[in-house]
Amino acid sequence: MSMLQKMFLAVALTSGIATAASAAGTNEPAGIETAKPMSRAEIYRLYNQNTWMWKAGAGYFSAKARRFTAWSRENGSPSFGMGRWFITESGKLCFNADWHAKTGTATAITCFSHRKKGGLIYQKREPDGQWYVFKSAPAQATDEFAKLRRGDYVRSQLGGIETSVSKTR
């Protein structure tokens, strides 16, 4: 697989993550200009031992060795990712994963910036996403934050996805 094909695979695999970021439009939400980056501890509390449920998949942020596991059926194509998650000083949650699909394997680092103002949390996918309200104050059922669930909701799907991907290679 060429480097260009690997890059395309990595972009395709991570394109469905947090679709709210791309749907937010070009207008920044009110208050973002005075919002402060979240601390590492705050971001850790948000994601640690939680699963982020996506439109066509999910990603789990394990406490053990900061392991990141995920599965996806974006555009009907099964894939899975395995790697590590980390938090930067500047308020970014990132996960570095090897994504496996029928077409091959590619490594991708995906990052999201987080800022807060009062009880509001803003998020944007780096580097080209738009800021949007991740968690309202008070939290709303329609917030992206509501897609975080305590526990591992990836493991139950991961085996089947791995088998599906490996059978087609």
XYZ file of N, CA, C and O in Angstrom:
676
model
N 0.852 -1.182 0.000
C 0.000 0.000 0.000
C 0.893 1.238 0.000
O 1.815 1.338 0.798
N 0.631 2.162 -0.903
C 1.432 3.376 -0.988
C 1.137 4.307 0.187
O 0.112 4.182 0.860
N 2.040 5.239 0.411
C 1.858 6.213 1.496
C 0.599 7.039 1.245
O -0.152 7.326 2.166
N 0.323 7.386 -0.001
C -0.878 8.149 -0.330
C -2.133 7.354 0.010
O -3.076 7.883 0.585
N -2.141 6.069 -0.303
C -3.287 5.225 0.030
C -3.470 5.133 1.546
O -4.585 5.174 2.047
N -2.356 5.014 2.284
C -2.431 4.946 3.748
C -2.989 6.243 4.322
O -3.801 6.224 5.234
N -2.533 7.364 3.765
C -3.037 8.646 4.249
C -4.530 8.764 3.965
O -5.289 9.216 4.811
N -4.962 8.356 2.777
C -6.380 8.403 2.441
C -7.184 7.520 3.382
O -8.242 7.917 3.865
N -6.685 6.323 3.679
C -7.368 5.410 4.589
C -7.506 6.037 5.972
O -8.585 6.019 6.561
N -6.442 6.614 6.492
C -6.490 7.226 7.820
C -7.495 8.371 7.863
O -8.265 8.496 8.815
N -7.518 9.189 6.822
C -8.476 10.300 6.776
C -9.902 9.763 6.703
O -10.798 10.216 7.410
N -10.127 8.763 5.878
C -11.473 8.196 5.727
C -11.947 7.564 7.022
O -13.107 7.708 7.410
N -11.065 6.876 7.718
C -11.453 6.190 8.944
C -11.815 7.154 10.055
O -12.683 6.877 10.866
N -11.138 8.285 10.105
C -11.401 9.225 11.190
C -12.380 10.328 10.801
O -12.733 11.151 11.628
N -12.867 10.321 9.572
C -13.750 11.407 9.123
C -15.107 11.399 9.815
O -15.746 12.427 9.940
N -15.570 10.255 10.258
C -16.884 10.181 10.882
C -16.886 10.504 12.352
O -17.941 10.584 12.971
N -15.721 10.705 12.951
C -15.637 10.959 14.380
C -16.111 12.371 14.683
O -15.643 13.335 14.090
N -17.035 12.469 15.602
C -17.582 13.759 16.044
C -18.106 14.577 14.874
O -17.631 15.656 14.586
N -19.111 14.057 14.238
C -19.678 14.733 13.066
C -20.263 16.090 13.413
O -20.442 16.917 12.529
N -20.535 16.327 14.677
C -21.058 17.639 15.069
C -20.056 18.732 14.745
O -20.436 19.859 14.452
N -18.759 18.407 14.772
C -17.740 19.406 14.466
C -17.882 19.921 13.052
O -17.766 21.111 12.803
N -18.165 19.048 12.104
C -18.292 19.497 10.726
C -19.654 20.117 10.455
O -19.815 20.881 9.521
N -20.631 19.782 11.267
C -21.973 20.317 11.065
C -22.156 21.677 11.738
O -23.178 22.313 11.583
N -21.151 22.119 12.468
C -21.289 23.337 13.253
C -21.330 24.597 12.391
O -21.768 25.638 12.851
N -20.857 24.518 11.162
C -20.864 25.699 10.309
C -19.623 26.534 10.523
O -18.669 26.109 11.149
N -19.651 27.756 10.016
C -18.458 28.586 10.092
C -18.532 29.640 11.196
O -17.549 30.300 11.462
N -19.662 29.829 11.824
C -19.785 30.812 12.891
C -19.355 30.219 14.215
O -19.812 29.158 14.604
N -18.455 30.928 14.898
C -18.036 30.459 16.214
C -19.137 30.752 17.218
O -19.823 31.765 17.130
N -19.306 29.863 18.204
C -20.340 30.095 19.211
C -20.002 31.291 20.102
O -18.830 31.599 20.320
N -21.035 31.945 20.593
C -20.849 33.085 21.488
C -20.077 32.649 22.719
O -20.332 31.587 23.281
N -19.098 33.437 23.109
C -18.334 33.165 24.316
C -17.024 32.436 24.085
O -16.190 32.385 24.987
N -16.804 31.899 22.910
C -15.586 31.113 22.671
C -14.327 31.974 22.783
O -13.283 31.509 23.234
N -14.439 33.248 22.420
C -13.249 34.108 22.433
C -12.695 34.338 23.841
O -11.524 34.643 24.002
N -13.521 34.201 24.877
C -13.043 34.384 26.256
C -12.969 33.059 27.028
O -12.644 33.053 28.209
N -13.260 31.967 26.369
C -13.179 30.657 27.030
C -11.715 30.263 27.210
O -10.860 30.603 26.390
N -11.432 29.545 28.283
C -10.061 29.131 28.632
C -9.846 27.663 28.295
O -10.762 26.852 28.449
N -8.633 27.310 27.859
C -8.344 25.888 27.619
C -8.585 25.066 28.888
O -8.282 25.521 29.993
N -9.136 23.886 28.712
C -9.363 23.006 29.857
C -8.027 22.414 30.313
O -7.110 22.233 29.512
N -7.944 22.105 31.594
C -6.722 21.509 32.142
C -6.659 20.027 31.773
O -7.669 19.415 31.409
N -5.477 19.459 31.909
C -5.309 18.024 31.657
C -6.218 17.208 32.576
O -6.821 16.232 32.146
N -6.309 17.611 33.836
C -7.139 16.872 34.802
C -8.611 16.926 34.411
O -9.323 15.922 34.519
N -9.079 18.069 33.944
C -10.482 18.198 33.539
C -10.795 17.310 32.324
O -11.831 16.641 32.284
N -9.897 17.306 31.360
C -10.110 16.476 30.170
C -10.032 14.994 30.541
O -10.824 14.187 30.058
N -9.102 14.650 31.422
C -8.987 13.259 31.875
C -10.296 12.796 32.506
O -10.793 11.715 32.213
N -10.883 13.638 33.348
C -12.154 13.272 33.994
C -13.287 13.117 32.972
O -14.184 12.305 33.155
N -13.247 13.880 31.900
C -14.282 13.778 30.862
C -14.245 12.432 30.133
O -15.283 11.840 29.875
N -13.049 11.969 29.784
C -12.925 10.818 28.883
C -12.506 9.512 29.550
O -12.838 8.436 29.027
N -11.792 9.572 30.638
C -11.246 8.366 31.261
C -12.331 7.327 31.557
O -13.323 7.638 32.212
N -12.133 6.119 31.050
C -13.033 4.986 31.225
C -14.429 5.237 30.653
O -15.407 4.646 31.080
N -14.488 6.116 29.663
C -15.740 6.392 28.962
C -15.623 5.978 27.503
O -14.530 5.964 26.935
N -16.764 5.675 26.916
C -16.860 5.396 25.486
C -17.554 6.570 24.824
O -18.589 7.040 25.298
N -16.971 7.058 23.741
C -17.570 8.127 22.947
C -18.325 7.431 21.821
O -17.742 6.811 20.930
N -19.637 7.514 21.862
C -20.504 6.877 20.875
C -20.596 7.780 19.651
O -20.978 8.947 19.770
N -20.228 7.246 18.494
C -20.278 8.002 17.246
C -21.458 7.541 16.415
O -22.090 6.535 16.718
N -21.732 8.253 15.353
C -22.849 7.912 14.482
C -22.735 6.476 13.961
O -23.720 5.752 13.918
N -21.529 6.063 13.580
C -21.327 4.719 13.024
C -20.148 4.023 13.693
O -19.302 3.425 13.046
N -20.089 4.102 15.034
C -18.992 3.465 15.749
C -18.862 3.993 17.157
O -19.775 4.643 17.681
N -17.703 3.715 17.763
C -17.454 4.155 19.129
C -15.961 4.053 19.429
O -15.252 3.244 18.828
N -15.504 4.871 20.371
C -14.115 4.831 20.825
C -14.067 4.798 22.338
O -14.764 5.570 22.997
N -13.253 3.895 22.903
C -13.151 3.732 24.357
C -11.793 4.220 24.847
O -10.755 3.875 24.283
N -11.822 5.002 25.922
C -10.634 5.586 26.526
C -10.350 4.873 27.852
O -10.896 5.234 28.891
N -9.515 3.852 27.810
C -9.220 3.036 28.983
C -8.214 3.725 29.900
O -7.297 4.406 29.424
N -8.362 3.511 31.197
C -7.399 4.028 32.165
C -6.100 3.225 32.101
O -5.015 3.764 32.297
N -6.208 1.939 31.807
C -5.042 1.055 31.791
C -4.137 1.407 30.608
O -4.507 1.221 29.449
N -2.976 1.957 30.935
C -1.974 2.350 29.942
C -2.525 3.329 28.907
O -1.992 3.432 27.809
N -3.611 4.030 29.262
C -4.248 4.984 28.346
C -4.513 4.348 26.977
O -4.337 4.952 25.927
N -4.995 3.128 26.994
C -5.289 2.390 25.757
C -6.551 2.959 25.110
O -7.550 3.223 25.776
N -6.493 3.130 23.800
C -7.630 3.584 23.007
C -8.013 2.472 22.043
O -7.169 1.946 21.322
N -9.287 2.080 22.056
C -9.805 1.099 21.100
C -11.069 1.667 20.477
O -11.823 2.386 21.135
N -11.288 1.333 19.217
C -12.449 1.879 18.522
C -12.872 0.939 17.399
O -12.088 0.117 16.927
N -14.124 1.103 17.002
C -14.639 0.405 15.823
C -15.488 1.392 15.038
O -15.985 2.379 15.589
N -15.630 1.116 13.756
C -16.427 1.987 12.906
C -17.018 1.181 11.760
O -16.434 0.194 11.318
N -18.168 1.629 11.312
C -18.772 1.118 10.077
C -19.116 2.323 9.195
O -20.139 2.346 8.527
N -18.247 3.312 9.215
C -18.433 4.524 8.411
C -18.595 4.141 6.945
O -17.796 3.378 6.407
N -19.635 4.641 6.325
C -19.963 4.336 4.926
C -20.119 2.832 4.687
O -19.850 2.341 3.594
N -20.506 2.100 5.717
C -20.735 0.666 5.598
C -19.478 -0.178 5.588
O -19.553 -1.399 5.477
N -18.323 0.444 5.703
C -17.050 -0.278 5.689
C -16.554 -0.513 7.107
O -16.297 0.444 7.835
N -16.402 -1.780 7.519
C -15.930 -2.040 8.872
C -14.450 -1.700 9.031
O -13.649 -1.921 8.126
N -14.111 -1.133 10.177
C -12.717 -0.844 10.514
C -12.595 -0.798 12.025
O -13.590 -0.673 12.739
N -11.366 -0.928 12.506
C -11.136 -0.796 13.932
C -9.794 -0.114 14.162
O -8.905 -0.173 13.322
N -9.688 0.552 15.310
C -8.467 1.252 15.675
C -7.996 0.818 17.043
O -8.803 0.557 17.935
N -6.673 0.741 17.181
C -6.062 0.409 18.467
C -4.836 1.291 18.648
O -4.042 1.438 17.717
N -4.741 1.869 19.842
C -3.601 2.729 20.109
C -3.649 3.282 21.520
O -4.107 2.615 22.443
N -3.221 4.522 21.656
C -3.157 5.195 22.959
C -3.814 6.576 22.848
O -3.839 7.185 21.782
N -4.313 7.051 23.993
C -4.846 8.410 24.046
C -3.988 9.226 24.994
O -3.368 8.691 25.907
N -3.925 10.530 24.731
C -3.121 11.417 25.563
C -3.739 12.809 25.564
O -4.597 13.124 24.743
N -3.292 13.615 26.515
C -3.818 14.968 26.693
C -2.642 15.930 26.685
O -1.632 15.689 27.357
N -2.766 17.019 25.943
C -1.686 18.001 25.865
C -1.900 19.120 26.886
O -3.008 19.309 27.396
N -0.858 19.866 27.132
C -0.934 21.014 28.050
C -1.894 22.084 27.542
O -2.458 22.830 28.318
N -2.073 22.156 26.233
C -2.904 23.216 25.659
C -4.386 22.841 25.589
O -5.165 23.520 24.937
N -4.781 21.759 26.261
C -6.200 21.412 26.333
C -6.706 20.550 25.193
O -7.868 20.637 24.831
N -5.838 19.713 24.631
C -6.256 18.817 23.551
C -6.306 17.372 24.029
O -5.409 16.910 24.718
N -7.362 16.683 23.625
C -7.451 15.229 23.765
C -7.023 14.669 22.415
O -7.547 15.095 21.380
N -6.084 13.732 22.419
C -5.626 13.121 21.176
C -5.620 11.612 21.318
O -5.427 11.082 22.411
N -5.834 10.927 20.209
C -5.616 9.497 20.192
C -4.822 9.142 18.948
O -5.064 9.642 17.861
N -3.812 8.319 19.178
C -2.916 7.846 18.130
C -3.235 6.376 17.945
O -3.000 5.575 18.853
N -3.788 6.018 16.797
C -4.244 4.642 16.600
C -3.842 4.108 15.240
O -3.740 4.859 14.269
N -3.624 2.802 15.209
C -3.486 2.076 13.951
C -4.883 1.637 13.564
O -5.533 0.889 14.298
N -5.360 2.111 12.414
C -6.699 1.793 11.934
C -6.593 0.687 10.891
O -5.812 0.784 9.944
N -7.365 -0.354 11.077
C -7.351 -1.523 10.208
C -8.675 -1.588 9.451
O -9.739 -1.500 10.059
N -8.567 -1.754 8.144
C -9.748 -1.871 7.284
C -9.456 -2.897 6.202
O -8.331 -3.400 6.096
N -10.448 -3.181 5.390
C -10.288 -4.146 4.299
C -9.163 -3.739 3.359
O -8.499 -4.583 2.768
N -8.958 -2.449 3.215
C -7.954 -1.932 2.276
C -6.550 -1.852 2.851
O -5.620 -1.525 2.127
N -6.388 -2.110 4.158
C -5.063 -2.063 4.765
C -5.093 -1.406 6.131
O -6.138 -1.257 6.750
N -3.914 -1.020 6.584
C -3.740 -0.419 7.907
C -3.045 0.925 7.756
O -2.133 1.068 6.937
N -3.479 1.890 8.543
C -2.863 3.215 8.534
C -2.903 3.795 9.938
O -3.836 3.546 10.694
N -1.886 4.545 10.270
C -1.812 5.212 11.570
C -2.373 6.624 11.433
O -2.107 7.301 10.444
N -3.148 7.038 12.425
C -3.700 8.391 12.412
C -3.706 8.948 13.830
O -4.020 8.235 14.777
N -3.326 10.195 13.953
C -3.458 10.921 15.218
C -4.618 11.885 15.037
O -4.634 12.681 14.097
N -5.603 11.792 15.931
C -6.783 12.643 15.884
C -6.829 13.441 17.182
O -6.694 12.864 18.261
N -7.008 14.754 17.088
C -7.014 15.606 18.275
C -8.239 16.519 18.289
O -8.738 16.941 17.241
N -8.685 16.823 19.501
C -9.792 17.736 19.745
C -9.376 18.731 20.823
O -8.939 18.332 21.901
N -9.509 20.024 20.525
C -9.256 21.063 21.527
C -10.495 21.248 22.379
O -11.620 21.065 21.910
N -10.282 21.633 23.642
C -11.371 21.853 24.591
C -11.152 23.170 25.315
O -10.045 23.439 25.786
N -12.195 23.950 25.399
C -12.183 25.188 26.179
C -13.436 25.219 27.037
O -14.439 24.593 26.700
N -13.360 25.986 28.119
C -14.542 26.100 28.982
C -14.737 27.538 29.419
O -13.801 28.332 29.478
N -15.997 27.817 29.694
C -16.383 29.118 30.236
C -17.580 28.848 31.120
O -18.651 28.481 30.631
N -17.372 28.976 32.420
C -18.428 28.606 33.354
C -18.714 27.123 33.200
O -17.812 26.309 33.158
N -19.972 26.765 33.042
C -20.341 25.370 32.870
C -20.330 24.900 31.420
O -20.571 23.730 31.147
N -20.072 25.807 30.495
C -20.021 25.456 29.067
C -18.677 24.844 28.708
O -17.640 25.313 29.173
N -18.699 23.825 27.868
C -17.470 23.269 27.306
C -17.588 23.350 25.790
O -18.592 22.939 25.208
N -16.554 23.910 25.164
C -16.468 23.998 23.717
C -15.457 22.974 23.219
O -14.504 22.640 23.917
N -15.649 22.506 22.002
C -14.733 21.541 21.413
C -14.564 21.857 19.933
O -15.483 22.386 19.300
N -13.390 21.507 19.399
C -13.187 21.584 17.944
C -12.160 20.543 17.551
O -11.206 20.280 18.270
N -12.415 19.912 16.427
C -11.469 18.942 15.891
C -10.302 19.705 15.275
O -10.504 20.681 14.543
N -9.109 19.264 15.569
C -7.910 19.907 15.029
C -7.470 19.196 13.752
O -7.703 18.004 13.618
N -6.896 19.870 12.824
C -6.572 21.288 12.886
C -7.614 22.199 12.236
O -7.568 23.407 12.398
N -8.572 21.631 11.504
C -9.434 22.459 10.660
C -10.893 22.536 11.083
O -11.711 23.070 10.340
N -11.242 21.973 12.234
C -12.637 21.983 12.656
C -13.107 23.349 13.117
O -12.325 24.300 13.217
N -14.390 23.442 13.385
C -15.005 24.663 13.899
C -15.383 24.440 15.359
O -15.790 23.337 15.741
N -15.273 25.473 16.165
C -15.697 25.385 17.555
C -17.204 25.172 17.621
O -17.946 25.750 16.838
N -17.626 24.342 18.554
C -19.048 24.145 18.824
C -19.218 23.853 20.304
O -18.249 23.532 21.009
N -20.441 23.983 20.797
C -20.714 23.688 22.203
C -20.732 22.168 22.364
O -21.570 21.490 21.781
N -19.801 21.659 23.143
C -19.695 20.232 23.430
C -20.625 19.860 24.582
O -21.282 18.833 24.559
N -20.665 20.755 25.589
C -21.546 20.538 26.743
C -22.167 21.870 27.132
O -21.466 22.824 27.476
N -23.486 21.924 27.084
C -24.217 23.125 27.476
C -24.250 23.238 29.001
O -23.913 22.305 29.713
N -24.691 24.381 29.472
C -24.880 24.584 30.912
C -26.304 25.065 31.126
O -26.616 26.185 30.764
N -27.194 24.221 31.662
C -26.970 22.822 32.029
C -26.888 21.926 30.786
O -27.315 22.315 29.692
N -26.333 20.734 30.987
C -26.151 19.787 29.883
C -27.493 19.450 29.229
O -28.521 19.362 29.903
N -27.454 19.274 27.906
C -28.645 18.946 27.119
C -28.479 17.551 26.508
O -27.366 17.123 26.223
N -29.583 16.886 26.274
C -29.553 15.547 25.672
C -28.975 15.575 24.263
O -28.465 14.559 23.785
N -29.012 16.719 23.605
C -28.504 16.834 22.240
C -27.022 17.210 22.180
O -26.445 17.277 21.094
N -26.389 17.455 23.318
C -24.965 17.792 23.362
C -24.120 16.601 22.920
O -24.468 15.450 23.185
N -22.988 16.880 22.284
C -22.032 15.816 21.958
C -21.571 15.126 23.246
O -21.326 13.926 23.267
N -21.491 15.874 24.321
C -21.129 15.339 25.642
C -22.024 14.165 26.047
O -21.570 13.219 26.699
N -23.291 14.203 25.643
C -24.244 13.140 25.992
C -23.882 11.811 25.332
O -24.415 10.769 25.712
N -22.984 11.843 24.368
C -22.553 10.619 23.685
C -21.405 9.922 24.417
O -20.922 8.892 23.958
N -20.956 10.502 25.532
C -19.947 9.846 26.369
C -20.677 8.955 27.372
O -21.550 9.426 28.101
N -20.326 7.688 27.390
C -20.969 6.730 28.302
C -19.914 6.039 29.143
O -18.873 5.616 28.625
N -20.211 5.918 30.415
C -19.287 5.257 31.337
C -19.156 3.781 30.970
O -20.156 3.096 30.764
N -17.923 3.300 30.846
C -17.678 1.896 30.564
C -17.235 1.664 29.131
O -17.156 2.582 28.323
N -16.932 0.392 28.843
C -16.412 -0.022 27.541
C -17.537 -0.585 26.682
O -17.971 -1.712 26.873
N -18.001 0.203 25.722
C -19.025 -0.220 24.778
C -18.402 -0.609 23.431
O -19.121 -0.826 22.460
N -17.089 -0.686 23.385
C -16.380 -1.043 22.157
C -16.135 -2.548 22.099
O -16.303 -3.180 21.059
N -15.735 -3.115 23.209
C -15.324 -4.525 23.255
C -16.352 -5.465 22.629
O -15.988 -6.388 21.906
N -17.629 -5.236 22.867
C -18.667 -6.144 22.370
C -18.738 -6.175 20.843
O -19.146 -7.172 20.260
N -18.341 -5.114 20.178
C -18.372 -5.047 18.707
C -17.015 -5.345 18.069
O -16.951 -5.737 16.901
N -15.953 -5.159 18.840
C -14.604 -5.192 18.283
C -14.240 -6.537 17.661
O -13.694 -6.585 16.559
N -14.564 -7.639 18.324
C -14.217 -8.961 17.801
C -14.822 -9.234 16.441
O -14.149 -9.722 15.527
N -16.089 -8.908 16.281
C -16.757 -9.114 15.004
C -16.178 -8.245 13.909
O -16.038 -8.687 12.758
N -15.832 -7.010 14.241
C -15.242 -6.097 13.261
C -13.854 -6.616 12.851
O -13.521 -6.650 11.667
N -13.053 -7.031 13.834
C -11.717 -7.569 13.533
C -11.811 -8.770 12.588
O -11.062 -8.873 11.611
N -12.743 -9.672 12.882
C -12.938 -10.853 12.049
C -13.365 -10.463 10.643
O -12.840 -10.978 9.652
N -14.280 -9.530 10.532
C -14.777 -9.070 9.233
C -13.650 -8.457 8.402
O -13.547 -8.720 7.207
N -12.813 -7.660 9.044
C -11.716 -7.002 8.337
C -10.671 -8.030 7.916
O -10.186 -8.009 6.786
N -10.314 -8.963 8.785
C -9.239 -9.917 8.477
C -9.672 -10.946 7.431
O -8.848 -11.440 6.678
N -10.965 -11.272 7.340
C -11.450 -12.238 6.346
C -11.334 -11.699 4.931
O -11.267 -12.456 3.985
N -11.340 -10.418 4.780
C -11.362 -9.821 3.447
C -9.961 -9.497 2.942
O -9.803 -9.015 1.844
N -8.965 -9.709 3.743
C -7.590 -9.382 3.324
C -6.961 -10.527 2.581
O -7.161 -11.627 2.751
